[in-house]
mmCIF file of C-alpha atoms in Angstrom:
data_model
loop_
_atom_site.group_PDB
_atom_site.id
_atom_site.type_symbol
_atom_site.label_atom_id
_atom_site.label_comp_id
_atom_site.label_asym_id
_atom_site.label_seq_id
_atom_site.Cartn_x
_atom_site.Cartn_y
_atom_site.Cartn_z
ATOM 1 C CA MET A 11 0.054 -0.078 -0.242
ATOM 2 C CA PHE A 12 1.717 3.569 -1.419
ATOM 3 C CA PRO A 13 1.310 5.227 2.065
ATOM 4 C CA SER A 14 -0.526 8.649 1.224
ATOM 5 C CA GLU A 15 1.893 10.727 3.549
ATOM 6 C CA PHE A 16 4.781 11.139 6.100
ATOM 7 C CA THR A 17 5.593 13.287 8.832
ATOM 8 C CA ILE A 18 9.000 15.180 9.602
ATOM 9 C CA ARG A 19 8.746 16.558 12.798
ATOM 10 C CA GLY A 20 5.281 17.290 12.968
ATOM 11 C CA ARG A 21 4.816 18.653 9.464
ATOM 12 C CA THR A 22 2.840 16.341 7.397
ATOM 13 C CA ILE A 23 3.989 16.105 3.449
ATOM 14 C CA ARG A 24 1.382 14.925 1.484
ATOM 15 C CA PRO A 25 1.840 13.006 -0.891
ATOM 16 C CA ALA A 26 4.795 10.645 0.148
ATOM 17 C CA THR A 27 6.664 11.686 -2.641
ATOM 18 C CA ILE A 28 9.484 14.712 -3.071
ATOM 19 C CA LEU A 29 11.465 16.361 -5.607
ATOM 20 C CA ALA A 30 14.867 15.060 -5.671
ATOM 21 C CA PRO A 31 17.443 17.977 -5.576
ATOM 22 C CA MET A 32 19.588 18.005 -8.841
ATOM 23 C CA ALA A 33 22.116 20.420 -9.843
ATOM 24 C CA GLY A 34 21.473 22.294 -12.731
ATOM 25 C CA VAL A 35 17.874 21.699 -13.055
ATOM 26 C CA THR A 36 16.449 21.914 -9.996
ATOM 27 C CA ASP A 37 16.046 25.771 -10.279
ATOM 28 C CA THR A 38 12.872 27.685 -8.729
ATOM 29 C CA VAL A 39 11.264 27.565 -12.503
ATOM 30 C CA PHE A 40 11.924 24.020 -12.899
ATOM 31 C CA ARG A 41 10.366 23.666 -8.910
ATOM 32 C CA ARG A 42 7.512 25.117 -10.135
ATOM 33 C CA VAL A 43 6.336 23.730 -12.964
ATOM 34 C CA ILE A 44 6.494 20.229 -10.562
ATOM 35 C CA ARG A 45 4.851 22.090 -8.435
ATOM 36 C CA GLY A 46 2.150 23.165 -11.145
ATOM 37 C CA LEU A 47 1.879 19.203 -12.213
ATOM 38 C CA GLY A 48 0.882 18.163 -9.128
ATOM 39 C CA GLY A 49 1.123 15.169 -7.400
ATOM 40 C CA CYS A 50 4.532 15.918 -5.737
ATOM 41 C CA GLY A 51 4.915 16.668 -2.025
ATOM 42 C CA LEU A 52 8.368 17.742 -1.074
ATOM 43 C CA ILE A 53 10.509 19.644 -3.486
ATOM 44 C CA MET A 54 14.185 20.653 -3.190
ATOM 45 C CA THR A 55 16.878 22.833 -4.485
ATOM 46 C CA GLU A 56 19.551 22.127 -6.414
ATOM 47 C CA PHE A 57 22.386 21.566 -3.937
ATOM 48 C CA THR A 58 24.799 24.343 -3.113
ATOM 49 C CA SER A 59 28.306 24.955 -1.723
ATOM 50 C CA ALA A 60 28.192 26.221 2.256
ATOM 51 C CA GLU A 61 30.834 27.859 1.218
ATOM 52 C CA GLY A 62 29.976 29.999 -1.294
ATOM 53 C CA LEU A 63 26.310 30.943 1.137
ATOM 54 C CA THR A 64 28.666 32.117 4.008
ATOM 55 C CA ARG A 65 30.449 34.010 1.620
ATOM 56 C CA ASN A 66 27.303 35.895 0.655
ATOM 57 C CA SER A 67 28.269 34.924 -3.220
ATOM 58 C CA ALA A 68 25.370 36.522 -5.386
ATOM 59 C CA ARG A 69 25.394 33.131 -7.747
ATOM 60 C CA THR A 70 25.442 30.763 -4.993
ATOM 61 C CA LEU A 71 22.444 32.706 -3.013
ATOM 62 C CA HIS A 72 20.925 32.661 -6.745
ATOM 63 C CA TYR A 73 20.629 29.336 -6.301
ATOM 64 C CA LEU A 74 18.390 29.567 -3.223
ATOM 65 C CA TYR A 75 15.817 31.803 -4.505
ATOM 66 C CA PHE A 76 12.193 30.422 -4.324
ATOM 67 C CA ASP A 77 8.367 31.478 -4.289
ATOM 68 C CA ASP A 78 6.119 31.200 -1.552
ATOM 69 C CA ASP A 79 4.058 29.178 -3.501
ATOM 70 C CA GLU A 80 7.142 25.924 -3.678
ATOM 71 C CA HIS A 81 5.871 25.003 0.037
ATOM 72 C CA PRO A 82 7.052 22.906 1.926
ATOM 73 C CA ILE A 83 10.575 23.274 0.112
ATOM 74 C CA ALA A 84 13.711 21.902 1.554
ATOM 75 C CA ALA A 85 17.407 23.801 1.072
ATOM 76 C CA GLN A 86 20.104 21.246 -0.064
ATOM 77 C CA ILE A 87 23.506 21.991 1.267
ATOM 78 C CA PHE A 88 26.813 20.520 1.052
ATOM 79 C CA GLY A 89 30.459 20.790 2.280
ATOM 80 C CA SER A 90 32.673 19.690 4.996
ATOM 81 C CA ASP A 91 33.459 22.189 7.360
ATOM 82 C CA PRO A 92 31.234 21.948 10.219
ATOM 83 C CA ASN A 93 31.211 25.342 11.269
ATOM 84 C CA VAL A 94 30.945 26.237 7.686
ATOM 85 C CA MET A 95 27.954 24.029 7.465
ATOM 86 C CA ALA A 96 26.073 25.372 10.378
ATOM 87 C CA SER A 97 26.147 28.807 9.274
ATOM 88 C CA ALA A 98 24.853 28.008 5.919
ATOM 89 C CA ALA A 99 22.185 26.123 7.663
ATOM 90 C CA ALA A 100 21.068 29.001 9.498
ATOM 91 C CA LEU A 101 21.046 31.071 6.611
ATOM 92 C CA THR A 102 18.688 28.671 4.822
ATOM 93 C CA GLU A 103 16.718 28.732 8.056
ATOM 94 C CA ASP A 104 16.545 33.060 7.907
ATOM 95 C CA LEU A 105 15.106 32.545 4.003
ATOM 96 C CA GLY A 106 12.348 30.890 5.191
ATOM 97 C CA PHE A 107 12.863 27.212 3.689
ATOM 98 C CA ASP A 108 10.766 24.334 5.900
ATOM 99 C CA HIS A 109 13.610 22.130 6.365
ATOM 100 C CA VAL A 110 17.226 21.770 5.389
ATOM 101 C CA ASP A 111 19.257 18.964 4.029
ATOM 102 C CA ILE A 112 22.606 17.430 3.874
ATOM 103 C CA ASN A 113 23.757 16.267 1.067
ATOM 104 C CA LEU A 114 25.956 13.110 1.394
ATOM 105 C CA GLY A 115 25.352 11.908 -1.942
ATOM 106 C CA CYS A 116 26.710 13.503 -4.422
ATOM 107 C CA PRO A 117 29.764 11.338 -6.732
ATOM 108 C CA VAL A 118 31.190 14.380 -8.536
ATOM 109 C CA LYS A 119 34.961 14.687 -8.261
ATOM 110 C CA LYS A 120 35.040 18.206 -7.171
ATOM 111 C CA VAL A 121 32.040 18.300 -4.876
ATOM 112 C CA VAL A 122 33.770 14.887 -2.901
ATOM 113 C CA LYS A 123 36.591 16.922 -2.593
ATOM 114 C CA CYS A 124 34.612 19.351 0.263
ATOM 115 C CA GLY A 125 31.694 17.370 1.103
ATOM 116 C CA GLY A 126 29.093 14.984 -1.010
ATOM 117 C CA SER A 127 29.745 11.129 -0.960
ATOM 118 C CA GLY A 128 33.556 12.205 0.105
ATOM 119 C CA LEU A 129 32.416 12.111 4.096
ATOM 120 C CA LEU A 130 31.096 8.898 4.384
ATOM 121 C CA ARG A 131 34.678 7.565 4.362
ATOM 122 C CA ASP A 132 35.053 9.904 7.575
ATOM 123 C CA LEU A 133 31.967 8.760 10.187
ATOM 124 C CA PRO A 134 33.705 10.097 13.045
ATOM 125 C CA HIS A 135 33.901 13.399 11.140
ATOM 126 C CA LEU A 136 30.246 13.228 9.815
ATOM 127 C CA GLU A 137 28.986 12.697 13.410
ATOM 128 C CA VAL A 138 31.093 16.288 14.315
ATOM 129 C CA LEU A 139 29.496 17.730 11.607
ATOM 130 C CA PHE A 140 25.483 16.557 12.267
ATOM 131 C CA ARG A 141 26.349 17.551 15.944
ATOM 132 C CA ALA A 142 27.185 21.435 14.432
ATOM 133 C CA VAL A 143 24.390 21.423 11.521
ATOM 134 C CA ARG A 144 21.899 20.066 14.523
ATOM 135 C CA ALA A 145 23.147 22.800 16.968
ATOM 136 C CA GLY A 146 22.961 25.076 14.180
ATOM 137 C CA VAL A 147 19.211 25.359 13.425
ATOM 138 C CA HIS A 148 15.839 25.465 15.049
ATOM 139 C CA ILE A 149 14.054 23.927 11.437
ATOM 140 C CA PRO A 150 14.039 19.707 10.370
ATOM 141 C CA LEU A 151 17.438 18.701 9.665
ATOM 142 C CA THR A 152 17.232 16.121 7.504
ATOM 143 C CA VAL A 153 20.532 14.209 5.241
ATOM 144 C CA LYS A 154 20.322 12.274 1.781
ATOM 145 C CA ILE A 155 22.572 9.183 1.751
ATOM 146 C CA ARG A 156 24.293 6.727 -1.013
ATOM 147 C CA SER A 157 24.860 3.672 0.924
ATOM 148 C CA GLY A 158 29.089 3.807 1.097
ATOM 149 C CA TRP A 159 32.074 4.824 -0.756
ATOM 150 C CA ASP A 160 32.640 1.162 -2.716
ATOM 151 C CA GLU A 161 31.224 -2.070 -2.000
ATOM 152 C CA LYS A 162 33.714 -2.614 0.043
ATOM 153 C CA ASN A 163 32.333 -0.335 2.801
ATOM 154 C CA ILE A 164 28.269 -0.217 2.576
ATOM 155 C CA VAL A 165 27.602 2.428 5.880
ATOM 156 C CA ALA A 166 24.179 3.611 5.323
ATOM 157 C CA VAL A 167 22.673 1.750 8.399
ATOM 158 C CA GLU A 168 25.392 3.166 10.428
ATOM 159 C CA VAL A 169 24.764 6.321 9.338
ATOM 160 C CA ALA A 170 21.549 6.009 9.703
ATOM 161 C CA ARG A 171 22.104 5.155 12.999
ATOM 162 C CA MET A 172 24.144 8.060 14.263
ATOM 163 C CA ALA A 173 21.846 10.082 12.592
ATOM 164 C CA GLU A 174 19.042 9.791 14.144
ATOM 165 C CA GLN A 175 20.904 9.568 17.541
ATOM 166 C CA VAL A 176 22.270 12.983 16.696
ATOM 167 C CA GLY A 177 18.807 14.185 16.227
ATOM 168 C CA VAL A 178 18.433 13.954 12.119
ATOM 169 C CA GLU A 179 14.507 13.722 11.627
ATOM 170 C CA ALA A 180 14.332 11.761 7.780
ATOM 171 C CA ILE A 181 16.922 10.183 5.784
ATOM 172 C CA ALA A 182 17.422 9.636 1.493
ATOM 173 C CA ILE A 183 18.919 5.965 0.857
ATOM 174 C CA HIS A 184 19.891 6.377 -2.901
ATOM 175 C CA PRO A 185 21.993 2.686 -2.754
ATOM 176 C CA ARG A 186 24.195 2.729 -5.364
ATOM 177 C CA THR A 187 27.647 3.946 -3.934
ATOM 178 C CA ARG A 188 30.203 6.634 -4.990
ATOM 179 C CA MET A 189 32.467 4.454 -7.028
ATOM 180 C CA GLN A 190 29.003 3.207 -8.644
ATOM 181 C CA GLY A 191 27.658 6.605 -10.087
ATOM 182 C CA TYR A 192 24.792 6.517 -12.022
ATOM 183 C CA SER A 193 25.524 2.943 -13.351
ATOM 184 C CA GLY A 194 24.695 -0.682 -12.878
ATOM 185 C CA ALA A 195 21.044 -1.015 -10.103
ATOM 186 C CA ALA A 196 20.292 0.521 -7.155
ATOM 187 C CA ASN A 197 20.207 -2.446 -4.055
ATOM 188 C CA TRP A 198 16.914 -1.388 -2.785
ATOM 189 C CA ASN A 199 17.931 -3.935 -0.158
ATOM 190 C CA VAL A 200 20.028 -1.125 1.282
ATOM 191 C CA ILE A 201 16.530 0.677 1.763
ATOM 192 C CA ARG A 202 14.789 -1.747 3.410
ATOM 193 C CA ASP A 203 17.920 -2.512 5.666
ATOM 194 C CA VAL A 204 17.903 1.398 7.154
ATOM 195 C CA LYS A 205 14.341 1.595 7.737
ATOM 196 C CA GLN A 206 14.503 -1.718 9.783
ATOM 197 C CA ALA A 207 17.375 0.261 11.913
ATOM 198 C CA VAL A 208 15.822 3.376 12.604
ATOM 199 C CA ARG A 209 12.456 5.140 13.664
ATOM 200 C CA ILE A 210 13.148 8.586 11.795
ATOM 201 C CA PRO A 211 11.663 8.689 8.367
ATOM 202 C CA VAL A 212 13.431 6.378 5.373
ATOM 203 C CA ILE A 213 12.520 7.664 1.586
ATOM 204 C CA GLY A 214 14.163 5.622 -1.340
ATOM 205 C CA ASN A 215 15.821 6.856 -4.273
ATOM 206 C CA GLY A 216 17.150 5.046 -7.364
ATOM 207 C CA ASP A 217 16.072 3.595 -10.240
ATOM 208 C CA ILE A 218 11.878 4.950 -9.698
ATOM 209 C CA ARG A 219 11.398 5.804 -13.413
ATOM 210 C CA THR A 220 7.513 4.590 -13.678
ATOM 211 C CA PRO A 221 4.621 4.604 -11.021
ATOM 212 C CA GLN A 222 4.760 0.697 -10.755
ATOM 213 C CA ASP A 223 8.314 1.658 -9.801
ATOM 214 C CA ALA A 224 7.880 3.913 -6.800
ATOM 215 C CA VAL A 225 5.001 1.229 -5.166
ATOM 216 C CA ARG A 226 7.413 -1.479 -5.730
ATOM 217 C CA MET A 227 10.059 0.419 -3.549
ATOM 218 C CA ILE A 228 7.597 0.947 -1.138
ATOM 219 C CA SER A 229 6.134 -2.726 -1.305
ATOM 220 C CA GLU A 230 10.257 -4.162 -0.984
ATOM 221 C CA THR A 231 11.473 -1.885 1.353
ATOM 222 C CA GLY A 232 8.637 -0.508 3.425
ATOM 223 C CA CYS A 233 10.281 2.989 2.990
ATOM 224 C CA ASP A 234 8.069 5.918 4.223
ATOM 225 C CA ALA A 235 8.299 7.859 0.956
ATOM 226 C CA VAL A 236 10.035 7.899 -2.392
ATOM 227 C CA MET A 237 12.383 10.408 -3.859
ATOM 228 C CA ILE A 238 12.498 10.927 -7.527
ATOM 229 C CA GLY A 239 15.434 13.199 -9.384
ATOM 230 C CA ARG A 240 16.498 12.198 -12.976
ATOM 231 C CA SER A 241 12.995 10.354 -14.146
ATOM 232 C CA ALA A 242 11.198 13.633 -12.990
ATOM 233 C CA SER A 243 13.634 15.591 -15.145
ATOM 234 C CA SER A 244 12.640 13.826 -18.762
ATOM 235 C CA ASN A 245 9.038 12.780 -17.434
ATOM 236 C CA PRO A 246 7.988 16.301 -14.831
ATOM 237 C CA TRP A 247 4.217 14.021 -14.975
ATOM 238 C CA ILE A 248 5.697 11.096 -12.903
ATOM 239 C CA PHE A 249 4.326 12.713 -10.086
ATOM 240 C CA ARG A 250 0.552 13.243 -11.305
ATOM 241 C CA GLN A 251 1.205 9.745 -12.319
ATOM 242 C CA ILE A 252 2.190 7.923 -9.230
ATOM 243 C CA ALA A 253 -0.894 9.748 -7.590
ATOM 244 C CA GLN A 254 -3.219 8.303 -10.868
ATOM 245 C CA TYR A 255 -1.604 4.920 -10.369
ATOM 246 C CA VAL A 256 -2.444 4.850 -6.783
ATOM 247 C CA ALA A 257 -5.788 5.771 -6.693
ATOM 248 C CA THR A 258 -7.090 4.424 -10.203
ATOM 249 C CA GLY A 259 -4.672 1.290 -10.849
ATOM 250 C CA ARG A 260 -3.888 3.427 -14.352
ATOM 251 C CA TYR A 261 -2.314 6.373 -15.361
ATOM 252 C CA ASP A 262 -2.213 9.069 -18.088
ATOM 253 C CA GLU A 263 1.085 9.719 -21.198
ATOM 254 C CA PRO A 264 1.534 12.789 -21.799
ATOM 255 C CA THR A 265 0.219 14.024 -25.399
ATOM 256 C CA GLU A 266 2.776 15.665 -28.150
ATOM 257 C CA LEU A 267 0.364 19.209 -26.903
ATOM 258 C CA ASP A 268 1.240 18.354 -23.098
ATOM 259 C CA ARG A 269 4.705 18.410 -24.210
ATOM 260 C CA TYR A 270 4.763 21.581 -25.804
ATOM 261 C CA HIS A 271 2.240 23.754 -23.652
ATOM 262 C CA LEU A 272 5.198 22.458 -20.718
ATOM 263 C CA LEU A 273 8.133 23.028 -22.917
ATOM 264 C CA SER A 274 6.823 26.417 -23.684
ATOM 265 C CA GLY A 275 5.982 27.162 -20.930
ATOM 266 C CA TYR A 276 9.021 26.672 -19.241
ATOM 267 C CA PHE A 277 10.861 28.113 -21.838
ATOM 268 C CA ARG A 278 8.830 31.769 -21.207
ATOM 269 C CA SER A 279 9.682 31.673 -17.695
ATOM 270 C CA LEU A 280 13.519 31.317 -17.948
ATOM 271 C CA ILE A 281 13.283 34.291 -20.354
ATOM 272 C CA ALA A 282 10.801 35.862 -18.014
ATOM 273 C CA ALA A 283 13.115 35.603 -14.700
ATOM 274 C CA GLU A 284 15.989 36.239 -16.802
ATOM 275 C CA MET A 285 18.343 33.036 -16.212
ATOM 276 C CA PRO A 286 21.770 33.644 -16.541
ATOM 277 C CA ASP A 287 22.219 29.812 -18.305
ATOM 278 C CA ALA A 288 18.575 29.838 -19.869
ATOM 279 C CA VAL A 289 20.554 29.316 -23.180
ATOM 280 C CA GLY A 290 21.780 26.050 -21.846
ATOM 281 C CA LYS A 291 18.701 24.538 -19.840
ATOM 282 C CA MET A 292 16.708 25.340 -22.627
ATOM 283 C CA LYS A 293 18.468 22.766 -25.290
ATOM 284 C CA GLN A 294 19.176 20.316 -22.368
ATOM 285 C CA PHE A 295 15.400 20.531 -21.529
ATOM 286 C CA ALA A 296 14.386 20.261 -25.133
ATOM 287 C CA SER A 297 16.089 17.481 -25.473
ATOM 288 C CA LEU A 298 14.633 15.390 -22.299
ATOM 289 C CA PHE A 299 11.128 16.522 -22.743
ATOM 290 C CA THR A 300 10.723 15.687 -26.758
ATOM 291 C CA HIS A 301 11.813 11.910 -26.449
ATOM 292 C CA GLY A 302 8.144 9.883 -28.140
ATOM 293 C CA VAL A 303 7.268 12.997 -29.725
ATOM 294 C CA ARG A 304 7.330 12.296 -33.991
ATOM 295 C CA ASN A 305 9.753 13.605 -35.394
ATOM 296 C CA GLY A 306 11.851 14.802 -32.341
ATOM 297 C CA SER A 307 15.151 14.811 -33.461
ATOM 298 C CA GLU A 308 14.125 17.721 -35.682
ATOM 299 C CA LEU A 309 13.375 19.964 -32.826
ATOM 300 C CA ARG A 310 16.338 18.713 -30.838
ATOM 301 C CA HIS A 311 18.568 19.616 -33.845
ATOM 302 C CA SER A 312 16.789 22.958 -34.604
ATOM 303 C CA VAL A 313 17.438 24.282 -30.610
ATOM 304 C CA HIS A 314 21.054 22.939 -30.162
ATOM 305 C CA HIS A 315 21.445 24.811 -33.193
ATOM 306 C CA ALA A 316 19.944 28.026 -31.661
ATOM 307 C CA GLN A 317 21.787 30.940 -30.538
ATOM 308 C CA SER A 318 19.831 33.139 -28.359
ATOM 309 C CA ALA A 319 16.801 32.297 -25.968
ATOM 310 C CA PRO A 320 14.092 33.707 -27.976
ATOM 311 C CA GLU A 321 15.224 31.749 -30.729
ATOM 312 C CA ILE A 322 14.965 28.787 -29.138
ATOM 313 C CA LEU A 323 11.404 29.950 -28.178
ATOM 314 C CA ASP A 324 10.800 30.753 -31.820
ATOM 315 C CA ARG A 325 11.624 27.289 -32.985
ATOM 316 C CA VAL A 326 9.820 25.212 -30.767
ATOM 317 C CA ASP A 327 6.439 26.871 -31.325
ATOM 318 C CA ALA A 328 6.928 26.525 -35.087
ATOM 319 C CA PHE A 329 8.028 22.471 -34.688
ATOM 320 C CA PHE A 330 4.365 21.689 -32.281
ATOM 321 C CA ALA A 331 2.773 24.312 -34.986
ATOM 322 C CA ASN A 332 3.658 22.302 -38.196
ATOM 323 C CA LEU A 333 3.274 19.032 -36.473
ATOM 324 C CA THR A 334 -0.617 20.013 -35.401
ATOM 325 C CA THR A 335 -1.028 21.453 -39.068
ATOM 326 C CA SER A 336 0.822 17.736 -40.643
ATOM 327 C CA SER A 337 -1.698 16.054 -37.509
ATOM 328 C CA ALA A 338 -4.685 17.890 -39.396
ATOM 329 C CA ASP A 339 -4.161 17.106 -42.688
#
């Protein structure tokens, strides 16, 4: 039975689904797309450098911009210095976030050097960091981890128990090791083991590509909620589809018109928000959103060779207008 909700320190998250933090993806515009489609209980920011936040870097602070209609929303931060992490966490509380989350999952080399999954190699230091951040904020503190550094060092249960003892209030598990990156299969048994080891909410993440996968993860692991990342970036409808599937046993697939409206609306919002990397985001999402669209490769090629945001938007509009015309013939 898929849970209708779960609770983090008295705050009910409904439904029990979470948008995972993704660098270059989960900015305020994308998060509001997910909110608008429905079915997602909690959204999270891109993971954000604690060092950048404490230096009041304008670029770093930009990652933490959000609108009122995005609640409930959690800020995710990364870093390795306990005092800096505590200060950064306090800043997210001042900004009005509902939760703060510590990133212990990113496998990227430049992040591992100063946090992310690299901290899973030094659990005594990690405990000091947990305690510093817990003491630095009043809002709920959560963490997102990988199963361990490599297959010989699976530490998820140990980290979860430590986190619970320190006062962390929920834990998300991506059950791949850092050395796996995003290759191979996520070992959902690790999620099950963590769920059996602690009393705080346990959130499962990894290899949820369809609503059926989300239901199966809950059934096989007993976790309290599911977190979806990469699948949501290519199929933002997945949260709504999970809600439909749980309620009726079926779900709707987006039509070409749905994809056009989402893509066009997202692009217009990027332009309106004056995103500095709007062109790059447009090219990225045009590729993700148009698989399954008739002649989608033509649109991806056209967008890839455009030079500006307005030009990309014009090409998207023209492509779907031609698609509609050809369907009517």
